[in-house]
XYZ file of C-alpha atoms in Angstrom:
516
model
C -125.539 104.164 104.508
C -123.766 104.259 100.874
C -124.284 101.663 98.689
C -120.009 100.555 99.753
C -121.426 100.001 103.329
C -124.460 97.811 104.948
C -126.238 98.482 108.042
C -127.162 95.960 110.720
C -129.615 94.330 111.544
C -129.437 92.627 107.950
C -132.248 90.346 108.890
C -134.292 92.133 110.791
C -136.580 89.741 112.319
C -136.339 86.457 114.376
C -134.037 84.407 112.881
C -132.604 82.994 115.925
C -129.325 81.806 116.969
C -127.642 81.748 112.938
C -124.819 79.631 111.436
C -123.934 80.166 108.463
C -121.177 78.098 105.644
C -119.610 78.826 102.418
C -119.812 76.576 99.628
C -118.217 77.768 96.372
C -119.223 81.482 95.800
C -122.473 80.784 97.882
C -123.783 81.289 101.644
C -125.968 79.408 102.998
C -128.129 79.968 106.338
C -130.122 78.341 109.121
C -131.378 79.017 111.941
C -133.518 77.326 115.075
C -137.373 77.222 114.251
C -138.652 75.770 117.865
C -141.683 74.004 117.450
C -142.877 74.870 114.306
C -143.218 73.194 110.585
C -141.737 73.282 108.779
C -138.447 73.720 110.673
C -134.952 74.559 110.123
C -134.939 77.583 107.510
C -132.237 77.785 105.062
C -131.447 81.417 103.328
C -129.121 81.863 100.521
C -126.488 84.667 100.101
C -123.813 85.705 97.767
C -122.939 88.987 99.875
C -123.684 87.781 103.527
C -126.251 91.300 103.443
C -128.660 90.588 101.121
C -130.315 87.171 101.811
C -133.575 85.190 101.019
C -135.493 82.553 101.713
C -134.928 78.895 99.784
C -136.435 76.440 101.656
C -136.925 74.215 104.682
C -134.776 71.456 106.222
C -136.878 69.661 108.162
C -140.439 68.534 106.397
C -142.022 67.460 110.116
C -140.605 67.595 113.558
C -140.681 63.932 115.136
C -141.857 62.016 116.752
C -144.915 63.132 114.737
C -147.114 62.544 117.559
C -145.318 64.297 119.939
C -145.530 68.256 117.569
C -148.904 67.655 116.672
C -149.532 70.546 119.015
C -147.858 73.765 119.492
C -144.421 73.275 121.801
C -143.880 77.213 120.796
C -140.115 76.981 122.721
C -139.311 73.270 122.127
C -138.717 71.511 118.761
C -135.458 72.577 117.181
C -132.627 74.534 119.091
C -129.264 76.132 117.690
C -128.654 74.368 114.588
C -125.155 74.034 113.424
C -124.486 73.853 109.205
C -121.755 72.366 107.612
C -120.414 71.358 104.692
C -118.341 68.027 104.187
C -117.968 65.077 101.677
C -119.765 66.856 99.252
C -123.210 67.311 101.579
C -124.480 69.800 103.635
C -124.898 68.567 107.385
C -127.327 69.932 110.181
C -126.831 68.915 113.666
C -129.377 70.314 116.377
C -130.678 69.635 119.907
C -134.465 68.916 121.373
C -133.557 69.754 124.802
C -136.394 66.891 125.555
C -134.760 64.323 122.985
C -131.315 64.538 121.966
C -128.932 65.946 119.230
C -130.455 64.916 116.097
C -128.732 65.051 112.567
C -129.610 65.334 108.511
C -127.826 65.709 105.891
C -127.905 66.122 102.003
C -126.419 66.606 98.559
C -127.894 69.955 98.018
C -129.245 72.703 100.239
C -132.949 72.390 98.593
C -132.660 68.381 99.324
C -133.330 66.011 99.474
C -133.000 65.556 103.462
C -132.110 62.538 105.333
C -134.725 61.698 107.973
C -133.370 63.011 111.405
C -131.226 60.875 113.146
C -131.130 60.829 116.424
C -126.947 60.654 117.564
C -127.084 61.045 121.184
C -130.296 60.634 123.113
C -130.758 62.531 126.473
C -132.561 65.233 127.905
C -131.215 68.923 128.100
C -128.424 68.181 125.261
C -128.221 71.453 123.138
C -126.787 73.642 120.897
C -124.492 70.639 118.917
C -121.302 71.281 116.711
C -119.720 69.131 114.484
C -116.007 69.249 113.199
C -114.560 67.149 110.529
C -110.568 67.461 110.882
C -109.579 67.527 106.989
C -105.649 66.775 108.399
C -106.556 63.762 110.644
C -109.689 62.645 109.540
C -111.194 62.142 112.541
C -114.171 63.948 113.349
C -115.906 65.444 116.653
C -118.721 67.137 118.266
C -119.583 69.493 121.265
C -122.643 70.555 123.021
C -124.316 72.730 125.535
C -126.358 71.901 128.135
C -130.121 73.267 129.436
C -130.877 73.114 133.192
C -134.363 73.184 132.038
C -134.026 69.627 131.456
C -131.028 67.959 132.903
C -129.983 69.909 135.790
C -126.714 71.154 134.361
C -125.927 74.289 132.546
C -122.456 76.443 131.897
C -120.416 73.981 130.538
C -119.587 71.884 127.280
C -119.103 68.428 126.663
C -117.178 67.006 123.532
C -117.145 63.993 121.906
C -115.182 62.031 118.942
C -117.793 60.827 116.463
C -118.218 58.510 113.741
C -116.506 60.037 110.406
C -120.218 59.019 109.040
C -122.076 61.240 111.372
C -123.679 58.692 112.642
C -122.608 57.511 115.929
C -119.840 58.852 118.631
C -117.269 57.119 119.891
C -116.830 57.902 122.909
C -118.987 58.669 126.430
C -117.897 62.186 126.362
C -116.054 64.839 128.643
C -116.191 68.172 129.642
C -114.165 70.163 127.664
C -115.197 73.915 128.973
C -116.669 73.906 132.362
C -118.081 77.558 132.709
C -118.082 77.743 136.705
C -114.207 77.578 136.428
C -113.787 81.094 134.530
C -114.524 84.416 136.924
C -117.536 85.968 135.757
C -118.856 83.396 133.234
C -122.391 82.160 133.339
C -124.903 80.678 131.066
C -122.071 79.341 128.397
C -123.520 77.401 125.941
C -124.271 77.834 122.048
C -120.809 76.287 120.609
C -119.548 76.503 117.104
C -116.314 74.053 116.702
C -113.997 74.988 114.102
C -109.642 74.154 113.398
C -107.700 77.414 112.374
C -103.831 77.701 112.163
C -103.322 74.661 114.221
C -105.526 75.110 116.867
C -108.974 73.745 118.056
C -111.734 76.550 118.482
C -114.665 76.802 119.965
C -116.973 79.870 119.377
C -118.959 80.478 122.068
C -121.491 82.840 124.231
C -122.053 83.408 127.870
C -123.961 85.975 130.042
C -127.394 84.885 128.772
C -129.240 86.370 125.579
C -130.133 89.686 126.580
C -127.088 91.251 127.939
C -124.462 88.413 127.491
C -121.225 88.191 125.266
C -119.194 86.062 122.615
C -116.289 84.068 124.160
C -113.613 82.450 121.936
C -111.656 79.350 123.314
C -108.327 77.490 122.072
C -106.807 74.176 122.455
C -104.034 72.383 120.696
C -106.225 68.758 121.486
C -109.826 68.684 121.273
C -110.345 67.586 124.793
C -108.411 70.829 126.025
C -106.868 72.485 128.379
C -108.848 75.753 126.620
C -107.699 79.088 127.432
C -110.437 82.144 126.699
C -110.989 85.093 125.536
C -114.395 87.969 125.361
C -114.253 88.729 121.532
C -117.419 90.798 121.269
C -119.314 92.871 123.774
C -122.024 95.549 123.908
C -119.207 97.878 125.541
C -121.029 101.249 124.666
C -123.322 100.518 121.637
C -127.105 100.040 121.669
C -126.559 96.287 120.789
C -127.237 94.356 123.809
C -126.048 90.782 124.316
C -124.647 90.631 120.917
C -123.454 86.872 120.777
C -124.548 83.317 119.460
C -123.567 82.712 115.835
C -121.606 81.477 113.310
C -117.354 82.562 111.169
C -117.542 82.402 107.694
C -114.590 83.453 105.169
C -115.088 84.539 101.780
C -113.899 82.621 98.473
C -110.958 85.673 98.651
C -110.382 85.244 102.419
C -112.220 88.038 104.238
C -113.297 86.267 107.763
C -116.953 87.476 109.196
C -119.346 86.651 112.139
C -123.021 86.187 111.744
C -124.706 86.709 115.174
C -128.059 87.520 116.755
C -129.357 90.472 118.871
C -132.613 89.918 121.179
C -135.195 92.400 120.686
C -137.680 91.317 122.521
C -141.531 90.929 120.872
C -139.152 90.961 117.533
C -137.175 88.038 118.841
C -133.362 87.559 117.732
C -132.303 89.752 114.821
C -129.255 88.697 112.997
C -125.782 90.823 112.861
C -123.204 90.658 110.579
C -119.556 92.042 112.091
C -116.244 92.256 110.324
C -113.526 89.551 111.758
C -109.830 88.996 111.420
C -106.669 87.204 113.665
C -104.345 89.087 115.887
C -104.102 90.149 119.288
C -107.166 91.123 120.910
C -109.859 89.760 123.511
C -110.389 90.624 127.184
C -109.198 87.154 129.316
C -110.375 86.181 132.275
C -108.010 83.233 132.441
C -105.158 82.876 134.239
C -103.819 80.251 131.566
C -104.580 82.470 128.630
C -100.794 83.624 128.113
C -100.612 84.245 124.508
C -102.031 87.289 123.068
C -101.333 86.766 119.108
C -103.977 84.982 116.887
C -107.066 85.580 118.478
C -110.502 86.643 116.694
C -110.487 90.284 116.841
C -114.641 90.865 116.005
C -116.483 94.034 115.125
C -115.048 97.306 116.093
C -112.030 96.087 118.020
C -114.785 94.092 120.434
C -117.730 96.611 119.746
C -120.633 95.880 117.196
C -120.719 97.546 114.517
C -123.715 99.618 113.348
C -122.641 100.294 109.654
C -119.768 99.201 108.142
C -118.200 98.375 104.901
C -119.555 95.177 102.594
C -117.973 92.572 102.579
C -115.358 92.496 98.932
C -118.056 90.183 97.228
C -119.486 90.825 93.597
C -122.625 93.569 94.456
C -125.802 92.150 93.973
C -129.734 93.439 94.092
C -131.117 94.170 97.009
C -133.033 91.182 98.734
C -135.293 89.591 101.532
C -136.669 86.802 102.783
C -140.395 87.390 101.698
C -143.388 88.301 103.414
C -146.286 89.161 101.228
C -148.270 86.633 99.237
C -150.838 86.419 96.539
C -151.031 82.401 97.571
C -151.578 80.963 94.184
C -153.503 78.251 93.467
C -154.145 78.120 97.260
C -150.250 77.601 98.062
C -148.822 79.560 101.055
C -145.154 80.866 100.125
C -142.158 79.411 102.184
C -142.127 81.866 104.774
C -145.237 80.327 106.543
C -144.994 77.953 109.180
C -147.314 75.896 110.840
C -147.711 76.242 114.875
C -146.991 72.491 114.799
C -146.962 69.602 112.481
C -149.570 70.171 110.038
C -152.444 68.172 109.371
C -154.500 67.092 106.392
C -156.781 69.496 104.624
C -155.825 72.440 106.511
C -155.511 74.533 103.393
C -157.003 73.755 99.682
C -155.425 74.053 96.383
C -157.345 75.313 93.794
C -157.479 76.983 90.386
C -157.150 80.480 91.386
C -155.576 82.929 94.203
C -155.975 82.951 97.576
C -155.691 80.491 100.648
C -158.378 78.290 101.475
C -158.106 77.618 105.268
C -160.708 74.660 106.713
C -162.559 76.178 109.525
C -160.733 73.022 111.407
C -163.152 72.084 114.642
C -161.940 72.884 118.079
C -162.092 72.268 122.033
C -159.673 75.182 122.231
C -161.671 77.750 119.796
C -160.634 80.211 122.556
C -157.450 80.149 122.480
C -155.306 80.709 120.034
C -151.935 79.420 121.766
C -153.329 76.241 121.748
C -154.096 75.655 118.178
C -151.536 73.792 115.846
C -153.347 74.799 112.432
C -152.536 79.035 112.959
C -149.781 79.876 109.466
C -147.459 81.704 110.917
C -144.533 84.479 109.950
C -141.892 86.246 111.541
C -142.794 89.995 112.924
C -140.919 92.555 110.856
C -138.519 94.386 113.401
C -139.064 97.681 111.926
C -142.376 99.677 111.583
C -144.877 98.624 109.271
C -148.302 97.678 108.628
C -149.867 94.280 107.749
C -153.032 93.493 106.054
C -155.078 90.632 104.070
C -158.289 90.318 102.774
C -160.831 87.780 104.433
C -163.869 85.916 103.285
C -165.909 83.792 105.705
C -167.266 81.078 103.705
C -168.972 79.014 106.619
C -172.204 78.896 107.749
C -171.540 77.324 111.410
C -172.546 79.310 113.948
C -168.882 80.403 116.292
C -166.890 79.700 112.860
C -164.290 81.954 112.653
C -161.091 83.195 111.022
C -158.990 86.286 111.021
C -155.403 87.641 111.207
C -153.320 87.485 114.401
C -150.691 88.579 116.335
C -149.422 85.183 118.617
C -147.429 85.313 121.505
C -147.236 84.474 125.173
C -150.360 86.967 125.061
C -152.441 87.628 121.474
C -154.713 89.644 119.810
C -156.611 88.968 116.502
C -159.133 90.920 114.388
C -161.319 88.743 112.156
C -165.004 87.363 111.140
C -167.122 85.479 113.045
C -170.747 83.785 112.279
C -173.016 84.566 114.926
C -175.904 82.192 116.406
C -178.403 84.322 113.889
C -176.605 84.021 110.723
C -174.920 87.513 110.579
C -171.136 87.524 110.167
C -169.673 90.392 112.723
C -166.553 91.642 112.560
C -164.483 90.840 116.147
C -161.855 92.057 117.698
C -160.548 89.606 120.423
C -157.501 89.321 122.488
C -156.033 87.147 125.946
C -153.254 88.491 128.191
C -150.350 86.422 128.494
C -151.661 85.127 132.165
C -154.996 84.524 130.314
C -156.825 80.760 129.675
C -159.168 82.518 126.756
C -159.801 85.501 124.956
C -162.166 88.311 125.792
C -163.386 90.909 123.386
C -161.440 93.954 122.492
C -163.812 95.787 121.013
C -167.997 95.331 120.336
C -168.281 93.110 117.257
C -169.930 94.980 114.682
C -171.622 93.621 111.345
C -169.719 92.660 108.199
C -172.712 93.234 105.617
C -171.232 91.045 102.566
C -169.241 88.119 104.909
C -166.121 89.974 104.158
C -163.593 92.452 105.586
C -160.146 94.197 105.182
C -157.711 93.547 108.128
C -155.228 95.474 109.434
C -152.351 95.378 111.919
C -150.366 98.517 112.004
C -147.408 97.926 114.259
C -145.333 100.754 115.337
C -142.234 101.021 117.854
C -142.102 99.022 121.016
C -143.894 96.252 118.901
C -147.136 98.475 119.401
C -149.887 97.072 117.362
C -152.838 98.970 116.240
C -155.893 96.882 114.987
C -158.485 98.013 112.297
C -160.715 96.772 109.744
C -162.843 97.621 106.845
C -165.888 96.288 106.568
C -167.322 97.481 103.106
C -169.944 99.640 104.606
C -168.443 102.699 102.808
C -166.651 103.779 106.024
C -162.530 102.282 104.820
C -160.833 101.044 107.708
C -161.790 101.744 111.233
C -159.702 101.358 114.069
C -160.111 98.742 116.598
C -160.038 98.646 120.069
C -156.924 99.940 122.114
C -153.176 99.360 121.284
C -151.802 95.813 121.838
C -148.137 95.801 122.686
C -146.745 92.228 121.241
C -145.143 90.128 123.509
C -142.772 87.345 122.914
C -142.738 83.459 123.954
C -139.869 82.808 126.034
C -137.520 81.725 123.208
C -139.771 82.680 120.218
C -140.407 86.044 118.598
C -144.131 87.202 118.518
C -145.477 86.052 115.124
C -147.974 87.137 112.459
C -150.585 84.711 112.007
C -153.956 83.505 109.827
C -156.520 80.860 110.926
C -159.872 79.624 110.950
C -161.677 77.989 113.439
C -165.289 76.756 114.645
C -166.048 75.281 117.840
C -165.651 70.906 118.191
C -168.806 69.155 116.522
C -169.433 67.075 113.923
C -168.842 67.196 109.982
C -167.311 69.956 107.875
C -167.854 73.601 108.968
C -166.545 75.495 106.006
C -163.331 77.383 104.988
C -162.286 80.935 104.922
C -160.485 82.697 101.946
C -157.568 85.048 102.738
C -156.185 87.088 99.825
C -153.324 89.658 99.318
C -151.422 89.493 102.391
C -148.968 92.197 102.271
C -146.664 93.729 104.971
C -145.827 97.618 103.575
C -142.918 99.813 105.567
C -144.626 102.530 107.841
């Protein structure tokens, strides 16, 4: 790579299923967050390669009472941004709810409460279009079988210039079962180009799928289709789901995600013009001029040239934190909607977690007070300093990987007083944890963690506990697993079994994630 060219991934952890806009000389990001809080991420760009981390759409997921415990693969689905009437728009789906929308004046807020436009279950993946000619405004949707039954098709709808209502019952618009070869179609991204309705979307499920295009002259169709991007014979499986974007200067690009299993969906960023190109697999689909031509003629691209956009600094979305004055940075997440007094301001650095009381002390999966970041997709090593300041006997806190299956290394007080150092993990079939490795003591309460995690999302566990010996390792190798939407996650918590009153906090200090 030269500094004229980028590589992908260029966010190279689970930022799943993107859409991006362009507003001015600025891009702007989001991307589905599940069940966790806050939700809705939004990343800033001026080069569409170097991006980072701004802020939050969605404060609490709602109802309130319903995320007050981890729903690690409901919550928030597919988001779709836009930009209209001087606000920037989100429109998602709770396949268990409805599409939902917010809005705002600018991308740090403030947001509109959600708004629930359509309620019904397994109504995903929503798109809004404004027509700037007509006025007139519409939206389409995908559907999950999970929930209604249905699946491989999209519906559309006019709507309400206002966002706030549609206007009509709807109608299928794509009906997936109709095209040879097509399954799973759903993810939509609506857009008008050169006087024709299009609709962005993937098929052939996440893992080994592929991006369709479709065109209409009227919303409601007849669509013809086209394949615009396939793995053909790259190592980028299923490369689909995302969002077109052109540049102030009129460069056209596709932002799209890659599953990578434990690492969840990666995000890609391929080079995109108009002219002939596309596989159909319609009999309609006559025309072969003005069609989205993406990546390599059809291929992802690996490395490629930037995008002709004023160079800027390298950049991230960022991982390591000092936490100061007891403030976690914006790229931690609650497993659900948080609660009061989880963590403690204070004077100084470091974060102040309340040993919060628990039936499920044994299970991590369970918990909704676990802060939680995305798993770097490339090797590297992640560590934090703990202090257990509780004196309640089971209290315990430590540093985590969470998925479907876990594995944590941490403190824990024991029935005599001592603080040991444990090492616990569950499978993903698993109702609790077991031990990993024998607990051993932690002399001063304290202890450097460690999470090494190497290829294959391979994690490596150690610890050191100030007895002069540095770190230790720590049972065997944990391979990270994934939920079934949701990247595996980095994690801190503390814990003590359910009682009564307070049982103490636990201070975590310089969490840092360093390149292997």
């Amino acid at each position: 790579m030269t500094s004229e060219t980028y590589r992908n991934p260029i966010l190279d952890a689970d930022w799943s299923d993107p859409d991006v806009v362009c507003v001015g000389d600025d891009f702007y990001l989001t991307a589905s967050s599940f069940g966790r809080a806050p939700g809705l991420p939004l990343l800033h760009s001026r080069d569409l390669v170097n991006w980072t981390l701004v802020g939050h759409a969605l404060e609490r997921l709602e109802p309130a009472a319903e995320f007050g415990r981890p729903r690690h693969d409901c919550g928030v689905w597919a988001p779709s941004l836009r930009y209209h009437d001087e606000r920037f728009w989100i429109f998602w789906g709770d396949p268990d709810q409805g599409v939902f929308q917010i809005n705002a004046p600018q991308i740090r807020g403030p947001w509109t409460r959600p708004h629930l436009l359509k309620a019904g279950k397994g109504l995903i993946d929503p798109c809004p279009l404004w027509d700037e000619e007509t006025g007139e405004a519409y939206l389409v949707h995908a559907w999950a079988k999970s929930r209604s039954g249905v699946k491989n098709r999209l519906t559309g709808h006019r709507m309400r210039p206002d966002g706030t209502g549609l206007l009509d019952e709807g109608k299928v618009i794509v009906d997936g079962d109709r095209i040879p070869g097509w399954f799973t179609l759903e993810g939509p991204k609506l857009y008008r180009h050169d006087g024709w309705f299009w609709i962005l979307a993937p098929a052939g499920g996440v893992e080994t799928g592929w991006q369709g295009a479709f065109r209409s002259r009227g919303f409601f169709g007849p669509y013809e289709e086209r394949i615009v991007l396939e793995q053909k014979d790259t190592d980028v499986n299923g490369p689909h789901q995302g969002g077109w974007v052109r540049t102030p200067s009129g460069e056209d690009w596709f932002l799209h995600f890659q599953q990578r299993g434990a690492y969840g969906r990666v995000v890609h960023l391929q080079p995109m013009r108009w002219g002939p190109g596309g596989t159909s697999r319609s009999s309609e689909a006559e025309s072969e001029g003005g069609w989205p031509v993406l990546g390599d003629d059809g291929a992802p691209v690996i490395e490629h040239r930037r995008p002709a956009l004023p160079p800027q600094p390298p950049a991230a979305p960022a991982t390591d934190d000092d936490f100061p004055g007891g403030r976690y940075g914006r790229q931690w997440q609650w497993t659900a909607n948080p609660g009061d007094g989880w963590a403690t301001q204070h004077s100084g650095d470091g974060l102040r977690l309340t040993c919060v009381r628990s039936a499920d002390a044994h299970d991590l999966r369970k918990l909704p007070h676990v802060l939680t970041q995305r798993l770097p997709g490339t090797p590297c090593a992640a560590e934090v300093e703990l202090r257990l300041d509780s004196d309640e006997p089971g209290a315990r806190a430590g540093l985590a990987v969470l998925g479907d299956a876990f594995g944590w290394i941490g403190l824990q007080r024991g029935t005599d007083g001592t603080v040991h150092l444990v090492h616990r993990f569950a499978e993903g079939v698993a109702e609790r944890e077991r031990d990993a490795a024998h607990p051993r003591i932690a002399p001063e309460g304290r202890a450097r963690l460690r999470i090494e995690i190497g290829a294959g999302a391979r994690c490596r566990f150690s610890a050191d506990v100030g007895d002069g010996d540095g770190f230790r390792p720590s049972g065997p190798v944990f391979t990270a697993t994934p939920w079934r939407w949701v990247g595996a996650l980095l994690g801190l918590f503390a814990l003590a079994p359910a009682g009564q009153g307070h049982a103490g906090t636990a201070a975590f200090t310089r969490f840092r994630i360093n390149a292997s």
